[in-house]
Short mmCIF file of C-alpha atoms and ligand atoms in Angstrom, two decimals:
data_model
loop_
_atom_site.label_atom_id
_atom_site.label_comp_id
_atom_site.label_asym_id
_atom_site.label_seq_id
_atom_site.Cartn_x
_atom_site.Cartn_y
_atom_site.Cartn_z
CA UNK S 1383 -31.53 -79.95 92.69
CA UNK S 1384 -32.56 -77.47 90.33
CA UNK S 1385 -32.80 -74.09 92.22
CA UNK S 1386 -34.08 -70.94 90.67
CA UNK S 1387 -31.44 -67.72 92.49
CA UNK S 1388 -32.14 -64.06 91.96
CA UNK S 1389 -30.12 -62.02 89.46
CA UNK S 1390 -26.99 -61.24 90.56
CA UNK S 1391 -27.57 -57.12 89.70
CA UNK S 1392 -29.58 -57.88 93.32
CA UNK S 1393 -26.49 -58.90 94.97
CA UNK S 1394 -25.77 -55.57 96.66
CA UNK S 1395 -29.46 -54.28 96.68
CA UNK S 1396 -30.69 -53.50 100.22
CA UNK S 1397 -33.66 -52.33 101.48
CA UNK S 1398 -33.67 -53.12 105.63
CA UNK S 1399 -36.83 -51.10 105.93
CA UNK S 1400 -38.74 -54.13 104.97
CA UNK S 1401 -36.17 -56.08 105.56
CA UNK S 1402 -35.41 -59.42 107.80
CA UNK S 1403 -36.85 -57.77 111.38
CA UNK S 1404 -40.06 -57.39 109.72
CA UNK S 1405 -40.43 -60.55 108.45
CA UNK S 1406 -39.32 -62.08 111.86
CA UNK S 1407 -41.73 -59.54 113.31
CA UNK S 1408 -44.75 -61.05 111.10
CA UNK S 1409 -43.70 -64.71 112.43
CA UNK S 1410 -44.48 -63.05 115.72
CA UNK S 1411 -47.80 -61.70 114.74
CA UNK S 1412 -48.80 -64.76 113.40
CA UNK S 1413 -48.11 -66.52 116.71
CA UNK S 1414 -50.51 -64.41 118.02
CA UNK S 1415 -47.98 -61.81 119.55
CA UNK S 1416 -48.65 -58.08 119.59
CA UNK S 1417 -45.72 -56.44 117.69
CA UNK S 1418 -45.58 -52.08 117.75
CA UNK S 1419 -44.72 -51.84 114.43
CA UNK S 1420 -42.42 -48.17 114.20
CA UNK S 1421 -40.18 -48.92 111.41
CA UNK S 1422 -42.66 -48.25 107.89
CA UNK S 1423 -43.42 -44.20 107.67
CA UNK S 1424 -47.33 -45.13 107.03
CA UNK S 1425 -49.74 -43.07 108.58
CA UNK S 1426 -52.59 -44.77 107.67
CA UNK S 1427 -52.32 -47.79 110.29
CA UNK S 1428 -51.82 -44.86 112.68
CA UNK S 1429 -55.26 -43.86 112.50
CA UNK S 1430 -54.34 -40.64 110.00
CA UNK S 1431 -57.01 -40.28 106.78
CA UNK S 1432 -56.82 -38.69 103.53
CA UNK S 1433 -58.87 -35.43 103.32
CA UNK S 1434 -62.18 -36.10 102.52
CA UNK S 1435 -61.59 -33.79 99.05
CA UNK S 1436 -59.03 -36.35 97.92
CA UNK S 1437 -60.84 -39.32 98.03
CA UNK S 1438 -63.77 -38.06 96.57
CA UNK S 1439 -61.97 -36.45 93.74
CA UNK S 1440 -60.82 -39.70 93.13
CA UNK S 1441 -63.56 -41.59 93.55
CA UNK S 1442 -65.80 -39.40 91.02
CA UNK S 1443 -63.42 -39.28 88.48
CA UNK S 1444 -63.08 -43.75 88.34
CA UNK S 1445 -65.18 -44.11 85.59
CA UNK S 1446 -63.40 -42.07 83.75
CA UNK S 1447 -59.67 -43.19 84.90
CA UNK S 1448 -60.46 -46.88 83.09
CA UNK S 1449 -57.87 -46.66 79.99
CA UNK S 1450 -54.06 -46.34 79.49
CA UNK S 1451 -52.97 -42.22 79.16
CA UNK S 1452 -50.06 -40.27 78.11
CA UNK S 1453 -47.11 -42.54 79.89
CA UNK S 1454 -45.88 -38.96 81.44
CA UNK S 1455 -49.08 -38.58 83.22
CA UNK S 1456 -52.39 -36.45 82.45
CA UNK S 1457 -51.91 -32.87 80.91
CA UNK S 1458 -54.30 -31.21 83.72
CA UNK S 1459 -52.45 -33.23 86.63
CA UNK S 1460 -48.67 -31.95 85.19
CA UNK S 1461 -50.18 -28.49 84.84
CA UNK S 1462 -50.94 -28.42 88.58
CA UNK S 1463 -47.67 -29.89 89.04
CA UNK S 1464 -45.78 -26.72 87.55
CA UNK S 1465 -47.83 -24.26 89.16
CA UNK S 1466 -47.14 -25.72 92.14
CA UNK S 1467 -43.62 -25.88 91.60
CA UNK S 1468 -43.47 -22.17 90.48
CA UNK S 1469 -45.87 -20.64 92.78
CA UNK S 1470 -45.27 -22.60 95.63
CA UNK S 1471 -41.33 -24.16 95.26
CA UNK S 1472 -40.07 -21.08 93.20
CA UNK S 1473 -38.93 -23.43 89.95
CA UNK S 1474 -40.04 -21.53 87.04
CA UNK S 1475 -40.88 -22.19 84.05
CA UNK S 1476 -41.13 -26.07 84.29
CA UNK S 1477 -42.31 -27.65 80.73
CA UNK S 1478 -45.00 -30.11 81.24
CA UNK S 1479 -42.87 -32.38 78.71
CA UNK S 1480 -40.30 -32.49 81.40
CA UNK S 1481 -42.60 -33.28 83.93
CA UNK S 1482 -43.28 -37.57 84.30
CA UNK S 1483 -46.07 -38.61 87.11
CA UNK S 1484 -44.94 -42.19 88.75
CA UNK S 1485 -46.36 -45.05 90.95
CA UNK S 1486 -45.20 -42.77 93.76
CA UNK S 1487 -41.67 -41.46 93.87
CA UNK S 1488 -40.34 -44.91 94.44
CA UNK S 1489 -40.99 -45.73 91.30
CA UNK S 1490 -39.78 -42.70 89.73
CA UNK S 1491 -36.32 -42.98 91.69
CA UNK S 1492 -35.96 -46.33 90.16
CA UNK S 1493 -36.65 -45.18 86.45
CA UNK S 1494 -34.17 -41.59 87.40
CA UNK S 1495 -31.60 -44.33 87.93
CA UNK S 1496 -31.88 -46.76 85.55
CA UNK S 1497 -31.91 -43.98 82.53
CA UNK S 1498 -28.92 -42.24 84.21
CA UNK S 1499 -26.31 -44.59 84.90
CA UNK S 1500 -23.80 -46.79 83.14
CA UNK S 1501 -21.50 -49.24 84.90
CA UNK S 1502 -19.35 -47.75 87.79
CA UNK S 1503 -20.68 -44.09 87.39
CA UNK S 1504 -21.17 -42.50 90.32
CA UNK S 1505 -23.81 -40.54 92.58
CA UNK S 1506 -23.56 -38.85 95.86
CA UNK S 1507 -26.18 -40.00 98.40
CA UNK S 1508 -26.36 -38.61 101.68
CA UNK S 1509 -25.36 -40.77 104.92
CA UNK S 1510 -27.60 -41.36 106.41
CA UNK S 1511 -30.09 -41.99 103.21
CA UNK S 1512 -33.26 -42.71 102.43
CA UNK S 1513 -32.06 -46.22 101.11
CA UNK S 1514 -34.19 -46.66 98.44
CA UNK S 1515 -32.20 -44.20 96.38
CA UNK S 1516 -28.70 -46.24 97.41
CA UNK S 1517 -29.99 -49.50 96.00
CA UNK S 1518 -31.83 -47.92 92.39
CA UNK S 1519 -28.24 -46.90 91.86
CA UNK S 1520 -26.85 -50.21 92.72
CA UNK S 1521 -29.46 -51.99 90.88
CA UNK S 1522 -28.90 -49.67 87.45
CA UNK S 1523 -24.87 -50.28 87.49
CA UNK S 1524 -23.94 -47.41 89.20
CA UNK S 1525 -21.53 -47.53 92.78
CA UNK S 1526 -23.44 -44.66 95.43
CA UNK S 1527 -20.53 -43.01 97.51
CA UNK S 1528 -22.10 -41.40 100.44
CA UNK S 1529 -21.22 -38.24 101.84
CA UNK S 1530 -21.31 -37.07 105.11
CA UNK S 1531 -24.42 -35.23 106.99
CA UNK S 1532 -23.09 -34.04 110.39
CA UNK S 1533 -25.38 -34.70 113.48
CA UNK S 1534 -23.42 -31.81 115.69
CA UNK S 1535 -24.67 -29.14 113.34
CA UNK S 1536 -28.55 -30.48 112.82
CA UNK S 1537 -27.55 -33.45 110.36
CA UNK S 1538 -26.87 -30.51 107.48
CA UNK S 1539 -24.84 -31.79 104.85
CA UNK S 1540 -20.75 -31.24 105.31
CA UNK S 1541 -19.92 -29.66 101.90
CA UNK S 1542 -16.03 -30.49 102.28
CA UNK S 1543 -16.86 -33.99 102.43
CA UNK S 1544 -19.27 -33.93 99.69
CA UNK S 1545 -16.38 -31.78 97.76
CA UNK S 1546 -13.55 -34.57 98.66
CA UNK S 1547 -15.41 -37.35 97.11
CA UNK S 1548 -16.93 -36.20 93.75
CA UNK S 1549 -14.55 -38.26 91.29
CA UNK S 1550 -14.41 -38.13 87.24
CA UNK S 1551 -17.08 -40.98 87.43
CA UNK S 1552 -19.43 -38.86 89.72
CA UNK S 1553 -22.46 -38.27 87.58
CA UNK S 1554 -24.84 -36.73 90.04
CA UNK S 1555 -26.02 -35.64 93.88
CA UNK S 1556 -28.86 -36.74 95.70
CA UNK S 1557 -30.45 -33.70 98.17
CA UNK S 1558 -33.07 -35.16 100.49
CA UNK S 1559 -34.69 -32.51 102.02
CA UNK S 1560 -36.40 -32.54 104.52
CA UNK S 1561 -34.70 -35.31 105.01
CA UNK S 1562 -35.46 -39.15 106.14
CA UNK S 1563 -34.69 -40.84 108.27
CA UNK S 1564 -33.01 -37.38 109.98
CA UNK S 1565 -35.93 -34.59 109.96
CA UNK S 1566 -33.48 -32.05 109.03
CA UNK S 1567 -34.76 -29.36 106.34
CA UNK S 1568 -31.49 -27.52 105.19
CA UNK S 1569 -30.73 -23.88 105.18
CA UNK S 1570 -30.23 -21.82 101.56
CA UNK S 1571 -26.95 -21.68 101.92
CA UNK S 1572 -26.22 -25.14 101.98
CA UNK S 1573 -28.37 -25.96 99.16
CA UNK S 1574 -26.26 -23.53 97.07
CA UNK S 1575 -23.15 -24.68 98.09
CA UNK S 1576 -24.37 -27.72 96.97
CA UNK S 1577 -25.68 -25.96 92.94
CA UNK S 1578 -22.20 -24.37 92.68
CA UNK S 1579 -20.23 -27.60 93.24
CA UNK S 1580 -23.18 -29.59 90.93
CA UNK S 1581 -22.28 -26.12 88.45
CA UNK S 1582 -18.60 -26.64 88.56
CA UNK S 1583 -18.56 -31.12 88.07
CA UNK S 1584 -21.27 -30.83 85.84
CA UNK S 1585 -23.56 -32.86 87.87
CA UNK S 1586 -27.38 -33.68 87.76
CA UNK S 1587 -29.22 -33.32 91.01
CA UNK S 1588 -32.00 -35.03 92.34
CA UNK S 1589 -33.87 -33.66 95.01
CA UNK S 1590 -35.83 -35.59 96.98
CA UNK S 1591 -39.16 -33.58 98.82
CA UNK S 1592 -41.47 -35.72 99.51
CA UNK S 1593 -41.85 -34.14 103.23
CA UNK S 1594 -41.70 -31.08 102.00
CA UNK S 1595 -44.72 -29.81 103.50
CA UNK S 1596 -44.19 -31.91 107.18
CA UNK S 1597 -42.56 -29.10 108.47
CA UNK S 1598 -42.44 -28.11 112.63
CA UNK S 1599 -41.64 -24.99 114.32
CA UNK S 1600 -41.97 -22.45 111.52
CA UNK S 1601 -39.36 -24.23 109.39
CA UNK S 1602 -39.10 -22.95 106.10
CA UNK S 1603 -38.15 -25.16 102.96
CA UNK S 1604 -35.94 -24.29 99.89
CA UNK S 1605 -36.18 -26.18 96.77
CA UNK S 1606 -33.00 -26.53 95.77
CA UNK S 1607 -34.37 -26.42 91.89
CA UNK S 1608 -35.25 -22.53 93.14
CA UNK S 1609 -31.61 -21.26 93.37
CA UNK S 1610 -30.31 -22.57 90.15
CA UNK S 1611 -30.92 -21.85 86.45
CA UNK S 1612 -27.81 -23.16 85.36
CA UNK S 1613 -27.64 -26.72 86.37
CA UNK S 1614 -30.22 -29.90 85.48
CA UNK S 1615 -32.47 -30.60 88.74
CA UNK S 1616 -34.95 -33.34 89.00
CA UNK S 1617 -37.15 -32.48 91.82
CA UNK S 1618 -39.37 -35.55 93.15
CA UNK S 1619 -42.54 -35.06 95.21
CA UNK S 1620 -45.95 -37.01 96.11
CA UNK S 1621 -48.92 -37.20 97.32
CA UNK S 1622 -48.01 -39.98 99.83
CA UNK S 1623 -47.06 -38.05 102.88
CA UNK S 1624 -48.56 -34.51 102.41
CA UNK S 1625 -52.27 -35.70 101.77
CA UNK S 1626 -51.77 -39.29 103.82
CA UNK S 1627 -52.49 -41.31 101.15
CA UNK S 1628 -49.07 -43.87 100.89
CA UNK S 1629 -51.77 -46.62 99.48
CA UNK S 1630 -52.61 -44.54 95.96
CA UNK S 1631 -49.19 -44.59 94.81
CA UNK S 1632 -48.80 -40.78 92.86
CA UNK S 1633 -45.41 -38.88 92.56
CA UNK S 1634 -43.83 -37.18 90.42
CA UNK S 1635 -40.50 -35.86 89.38
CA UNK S 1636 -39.82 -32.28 87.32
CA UNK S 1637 -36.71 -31.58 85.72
CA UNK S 1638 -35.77 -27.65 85.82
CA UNK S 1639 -32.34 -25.64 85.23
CA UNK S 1640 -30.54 -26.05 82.08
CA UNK S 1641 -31.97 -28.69 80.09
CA UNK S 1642 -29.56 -28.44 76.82
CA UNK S 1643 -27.18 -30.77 77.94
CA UNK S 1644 -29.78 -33.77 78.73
CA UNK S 1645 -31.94 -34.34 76.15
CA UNK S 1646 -30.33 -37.73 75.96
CA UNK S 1647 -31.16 -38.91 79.51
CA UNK S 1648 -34.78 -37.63 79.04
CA UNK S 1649 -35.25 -39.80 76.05
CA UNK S 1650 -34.31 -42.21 78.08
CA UNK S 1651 -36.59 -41.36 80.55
CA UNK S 1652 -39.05 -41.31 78.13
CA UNK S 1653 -38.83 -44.62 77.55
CA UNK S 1654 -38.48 -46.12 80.38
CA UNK S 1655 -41.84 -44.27 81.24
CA UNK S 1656 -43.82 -45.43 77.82
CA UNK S 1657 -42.13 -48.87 78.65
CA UNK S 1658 -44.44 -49.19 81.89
CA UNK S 1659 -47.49 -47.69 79.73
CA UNK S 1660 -48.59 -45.19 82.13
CA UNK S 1661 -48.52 -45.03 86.01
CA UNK S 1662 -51.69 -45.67 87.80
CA UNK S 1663 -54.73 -42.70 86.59
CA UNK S 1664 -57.36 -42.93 89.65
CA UNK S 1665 -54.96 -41.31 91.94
CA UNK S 1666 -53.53 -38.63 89.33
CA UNK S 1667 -57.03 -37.00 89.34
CA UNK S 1668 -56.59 -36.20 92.76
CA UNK S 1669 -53.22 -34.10 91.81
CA UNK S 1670 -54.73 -30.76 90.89
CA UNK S 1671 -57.19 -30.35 93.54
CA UNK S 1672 -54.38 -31.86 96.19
CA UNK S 1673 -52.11 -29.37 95.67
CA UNK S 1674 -54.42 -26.41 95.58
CA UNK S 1675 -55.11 -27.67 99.25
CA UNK S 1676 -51.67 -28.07 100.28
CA UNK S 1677 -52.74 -26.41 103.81
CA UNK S 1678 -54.56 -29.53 105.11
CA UNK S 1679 -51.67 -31.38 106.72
CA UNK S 1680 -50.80 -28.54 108.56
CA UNK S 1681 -53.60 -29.23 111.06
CA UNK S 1682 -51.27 -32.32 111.84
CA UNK S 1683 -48.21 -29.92 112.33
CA UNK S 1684 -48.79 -26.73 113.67
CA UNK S 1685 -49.15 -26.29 116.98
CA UNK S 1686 -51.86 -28.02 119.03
CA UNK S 1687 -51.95 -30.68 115.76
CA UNK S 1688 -51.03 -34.46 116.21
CA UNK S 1689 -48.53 -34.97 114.57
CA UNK S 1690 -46.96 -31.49 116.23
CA UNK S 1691 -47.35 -32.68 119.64
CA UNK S 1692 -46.12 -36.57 119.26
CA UNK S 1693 -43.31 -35.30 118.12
CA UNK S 1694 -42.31 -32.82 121.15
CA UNK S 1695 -43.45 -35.63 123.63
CA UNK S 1696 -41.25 -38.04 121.49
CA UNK S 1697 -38.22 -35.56 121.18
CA UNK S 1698 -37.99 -35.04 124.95
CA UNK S 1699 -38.92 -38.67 126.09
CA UNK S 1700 -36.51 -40.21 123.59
CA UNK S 1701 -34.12 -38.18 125.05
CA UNK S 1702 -34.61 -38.95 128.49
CA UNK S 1703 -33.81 -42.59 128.00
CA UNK S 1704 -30.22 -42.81 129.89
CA UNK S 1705 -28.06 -44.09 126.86
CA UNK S 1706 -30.05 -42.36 123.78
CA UNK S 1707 -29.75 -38.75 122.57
CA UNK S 1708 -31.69 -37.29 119.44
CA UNK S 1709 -31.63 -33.91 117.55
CA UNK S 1710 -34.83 -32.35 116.90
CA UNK S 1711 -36.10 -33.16 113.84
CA UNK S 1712 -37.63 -29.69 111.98
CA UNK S 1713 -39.86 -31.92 109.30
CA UNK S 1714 -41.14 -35.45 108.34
CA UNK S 1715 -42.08 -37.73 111.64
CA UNK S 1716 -39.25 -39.67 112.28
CA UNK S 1717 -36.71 -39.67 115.06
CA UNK S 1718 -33.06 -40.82 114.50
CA UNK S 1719 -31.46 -41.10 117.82
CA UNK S 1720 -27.90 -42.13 118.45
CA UNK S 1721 -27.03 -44.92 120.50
CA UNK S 1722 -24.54 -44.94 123.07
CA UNK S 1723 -22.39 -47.96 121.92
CA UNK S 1724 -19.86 -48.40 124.58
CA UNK S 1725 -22.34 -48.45 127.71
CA UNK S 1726 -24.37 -51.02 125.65
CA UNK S 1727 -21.20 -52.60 124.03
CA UNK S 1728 -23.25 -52.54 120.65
CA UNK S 1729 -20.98 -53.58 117.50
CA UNK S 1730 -23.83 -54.96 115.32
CA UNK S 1731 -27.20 -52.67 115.43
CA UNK S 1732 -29.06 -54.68 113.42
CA UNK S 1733 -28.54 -57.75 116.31
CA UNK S 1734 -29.70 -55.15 118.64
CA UNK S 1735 -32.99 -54.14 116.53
CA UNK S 1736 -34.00 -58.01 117.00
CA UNK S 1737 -32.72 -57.97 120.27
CA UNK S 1738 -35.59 -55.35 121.27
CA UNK S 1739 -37.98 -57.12 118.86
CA UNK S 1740 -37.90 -60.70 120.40
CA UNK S 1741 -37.61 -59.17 124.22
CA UNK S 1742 -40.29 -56.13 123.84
CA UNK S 1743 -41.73 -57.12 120.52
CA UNK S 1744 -41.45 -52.95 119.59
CA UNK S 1745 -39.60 -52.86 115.84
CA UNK S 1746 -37.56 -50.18 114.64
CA UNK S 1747 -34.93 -49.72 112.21
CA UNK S 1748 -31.21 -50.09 112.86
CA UNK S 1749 -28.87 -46.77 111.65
CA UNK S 1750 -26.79 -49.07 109.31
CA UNK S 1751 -30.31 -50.14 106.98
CA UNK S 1752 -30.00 -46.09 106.00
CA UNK S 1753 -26.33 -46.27 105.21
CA UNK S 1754 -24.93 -45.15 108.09
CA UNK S 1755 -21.75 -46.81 108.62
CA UNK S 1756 -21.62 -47.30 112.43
CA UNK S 1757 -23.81 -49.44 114.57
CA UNK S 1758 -24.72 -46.63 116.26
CA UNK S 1759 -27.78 -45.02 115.56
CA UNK S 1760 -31.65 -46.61 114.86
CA UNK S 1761 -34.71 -45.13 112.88
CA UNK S 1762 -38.15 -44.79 114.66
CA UNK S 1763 -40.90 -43.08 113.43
CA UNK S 1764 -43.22 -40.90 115.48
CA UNK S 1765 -46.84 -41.75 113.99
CA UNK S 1766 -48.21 -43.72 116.72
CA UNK S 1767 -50.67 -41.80 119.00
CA UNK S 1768 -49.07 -40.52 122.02
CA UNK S 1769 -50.61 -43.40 124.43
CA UNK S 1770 -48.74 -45.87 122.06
CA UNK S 1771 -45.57 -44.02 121.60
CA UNK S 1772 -45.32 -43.95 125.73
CA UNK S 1773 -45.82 -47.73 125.45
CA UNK S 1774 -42.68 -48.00 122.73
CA UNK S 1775 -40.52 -45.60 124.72
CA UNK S 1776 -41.26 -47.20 128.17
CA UNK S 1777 -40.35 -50.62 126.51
CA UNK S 1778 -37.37 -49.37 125.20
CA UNK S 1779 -36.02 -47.88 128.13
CA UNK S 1780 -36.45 -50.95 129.83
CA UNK S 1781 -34.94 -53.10 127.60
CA UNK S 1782 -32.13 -50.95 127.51
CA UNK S 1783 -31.53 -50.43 131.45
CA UNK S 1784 -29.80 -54.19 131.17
CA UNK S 1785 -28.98 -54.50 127.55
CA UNK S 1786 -25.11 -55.21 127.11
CA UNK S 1787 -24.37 -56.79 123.47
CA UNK S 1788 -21.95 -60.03 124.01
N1 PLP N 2260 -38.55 -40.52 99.42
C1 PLP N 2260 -38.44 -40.52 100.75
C2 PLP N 2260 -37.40 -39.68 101.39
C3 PLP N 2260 -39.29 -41.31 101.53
O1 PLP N 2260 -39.16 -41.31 102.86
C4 PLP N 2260 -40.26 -42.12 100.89
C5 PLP N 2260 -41.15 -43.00 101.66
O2 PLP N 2260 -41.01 -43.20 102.86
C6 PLP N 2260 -40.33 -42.07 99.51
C7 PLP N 2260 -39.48 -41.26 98.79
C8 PLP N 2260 -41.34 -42.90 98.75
O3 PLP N 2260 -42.48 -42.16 98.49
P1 PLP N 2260 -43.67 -42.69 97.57
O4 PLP N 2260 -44.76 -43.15 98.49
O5 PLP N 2260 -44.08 -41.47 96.79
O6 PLP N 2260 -43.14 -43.77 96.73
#
């Protein structure tokens, strides 16, 4: 029988968020079960819309967003971009040459990758990860060793561990801050702990701030790219989360610092971005005017906003459930509580994900689908309204008050 197998450079590629629970969750839905979907950071099925400014800025520009442009992106949307990242993320003096607009920053993370790394080079990814960033470097060659983010100090990154495993082979860092699937926004300090290792191995970073607006409490953000001259930084951000529009697909990435020492790799960038033509125009349009009104998700956050309060009601429900205990995450909307393993006997936490999906038909995401390594934590994210999140937590708690794994 002649039987067509995918490549082999998608052995190792994982990406649980979509993974086997949701498909087994949309064999629910299509037997006519009701499934509370908390496992996709989406806020539009959560009843959240793009500002009205946004979608019209698209919409009257579509006539003129019909042909292929510049493959980095349009001139007026990268100028926005680097006033934005000088006024508002303190990274002077980005060129708009160095500046490459994506199909979101999924994309872009896949192209970083795929120009960086040869065959067993190495990048440090945080545990636990975002983990489309573990499997672009799987997918391009390269082997991601994880370093440690501690949950007993706020999930910051441990900066011994990161030291002990940079390696000749280790090419560059991954910084996700604010972070997913954590909520953790890290202090200055940390972040230039962090430049002066990158400084003394000679390593690229990548910074990943999408959420860096989705910020609670007063938390402030750093851009890493902000406290160093000296070393190449490739800072990644969106329009996805900020202005609620996931479906439109626009990111982009800017590289800052020193620049001599990579003209190579942004070649290759280059043409790995002219290779795809251009990314999608309609939604680039929308860049300029979105980040002169980088204020409007803040009704969402501050206090008295939605997304504000269903995370305080989450925080101290979640933790409430006898077995469960969560930090508080400072930005994005998900929670990432830890699991107490030996009351539930838990040894596989993707068994126990379907577990709660076939008995309370709520989905979430186990700990190990963000590269943690012990079955003892799950992702869920905190975009529901509060009626619905009461509904999740209640189910959860149930299931839990007799759940022992065999
Ligand atoms: N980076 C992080 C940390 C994310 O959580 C996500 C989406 O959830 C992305 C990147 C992808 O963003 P985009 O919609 O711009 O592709």
């Amino acid at each position: 029988m002649y039987s067509l197998k995918k490549s082999r450079k998608l052995n190792n590629v994982c990406y649980d968020i979509r993974g086997p629970a949701l498909d087994e969750a949309k064999r629910m839905e299509e037997a006519g079960e009701e499934i509370l979907k908390l496992n996709i950071g989406n806020p539009a099925p959560f009843g959240f819309k793009a500002p009205d400014e946004i979608v019209s800025e698209i919409a009257s520009n579509l006539t003129k967003a019909e042909g292929y442009i510049d493959s980095k992106g349009l001139v007026e949307a990268r100028e926005a971009v680097a006033t934005y990242s000088a006024t508002r993320r303190g990274i002077e003096k980005v060129d708009i040459e160095n500046i490459f607009i994506g199909n979101g920053v999924s994309e872009l993370i896949v192209m970083a990758m795929q120009g960086l790394l040869d065959d067993g080079d190495e990048v440090l990814i945080p545990a636990p990860d975002y983990p489309l960033w573990t499997a672009a470097i799987v997918l391009a060659g390269g082997k991601p060793v994880h370093y440690l983010c501690d949950e007993t100090s706020g999930w910051i990154p441990d900066i011994s561990d990161i030291k002990k495993k940079i390696s000749r082979r280790t090419k560059g860092i991954v910084v996700i801050n604010p972070n997913n699937p954590t909520g953790s926004v890290y202090p200055p300090e940390v972040l230039s702990a962090i430049a002066a290792l990158a400084s003394e191995h000679r390593l690229i970073i990548y910074s990943d701030e999408i959420y860096d607006r989705i910020l609670y409490d007063g938390a402030g953000h750093t851009s890493i790219g902000s406290l160093t001259s000296d070393v190449p930084c490739v800072t990644l951000n969106g329009l996805s989360k900020s202005h609620l529009i996931t479906g439109y697909r626009v990111g982009w990435m800017t590289f800052s610092g020193d620049l001599s020492n990579v003209k190579g790799y942004l070649e290759g960038v280059n043409m790995l971005a002219s290779m795809r033509l251009c990314s999608n125009v309609p939604a680039q349009y929308a860049i300029s005017v979105a980040l002169l009104r980088d204020d409007l998700i803040r009704s969402h956050t501050a206090n008295g906003g939605r997304l504000k309060k269903q995370r305080d009601f989450g925080y101290e429900r979640l933790n409430r459930i006898p077995g469960l205990s969560c930090t508080k995450p400072q930005g994005a909307f998900y929670f990432f509580p830890r699991i107490d393993v030996k009351k539930f006997h838990i040894r596989d936490d993707e068994r126990f994900v379907h577990d709660m999906l076939k008995k309370k038909n709520v989905l979430v995401v186990q700990g190990t689908g963000f590269d943690w390594s012990r079955p003892d934590h799950f992702r869920i994210v905190f975009l529901p309204e509060m009626q619905t999140l009461e509904r999740a937590f209640a189910a959860i708690e149930d299931f839990l008050s007799d759940y022992k794994q065999e």
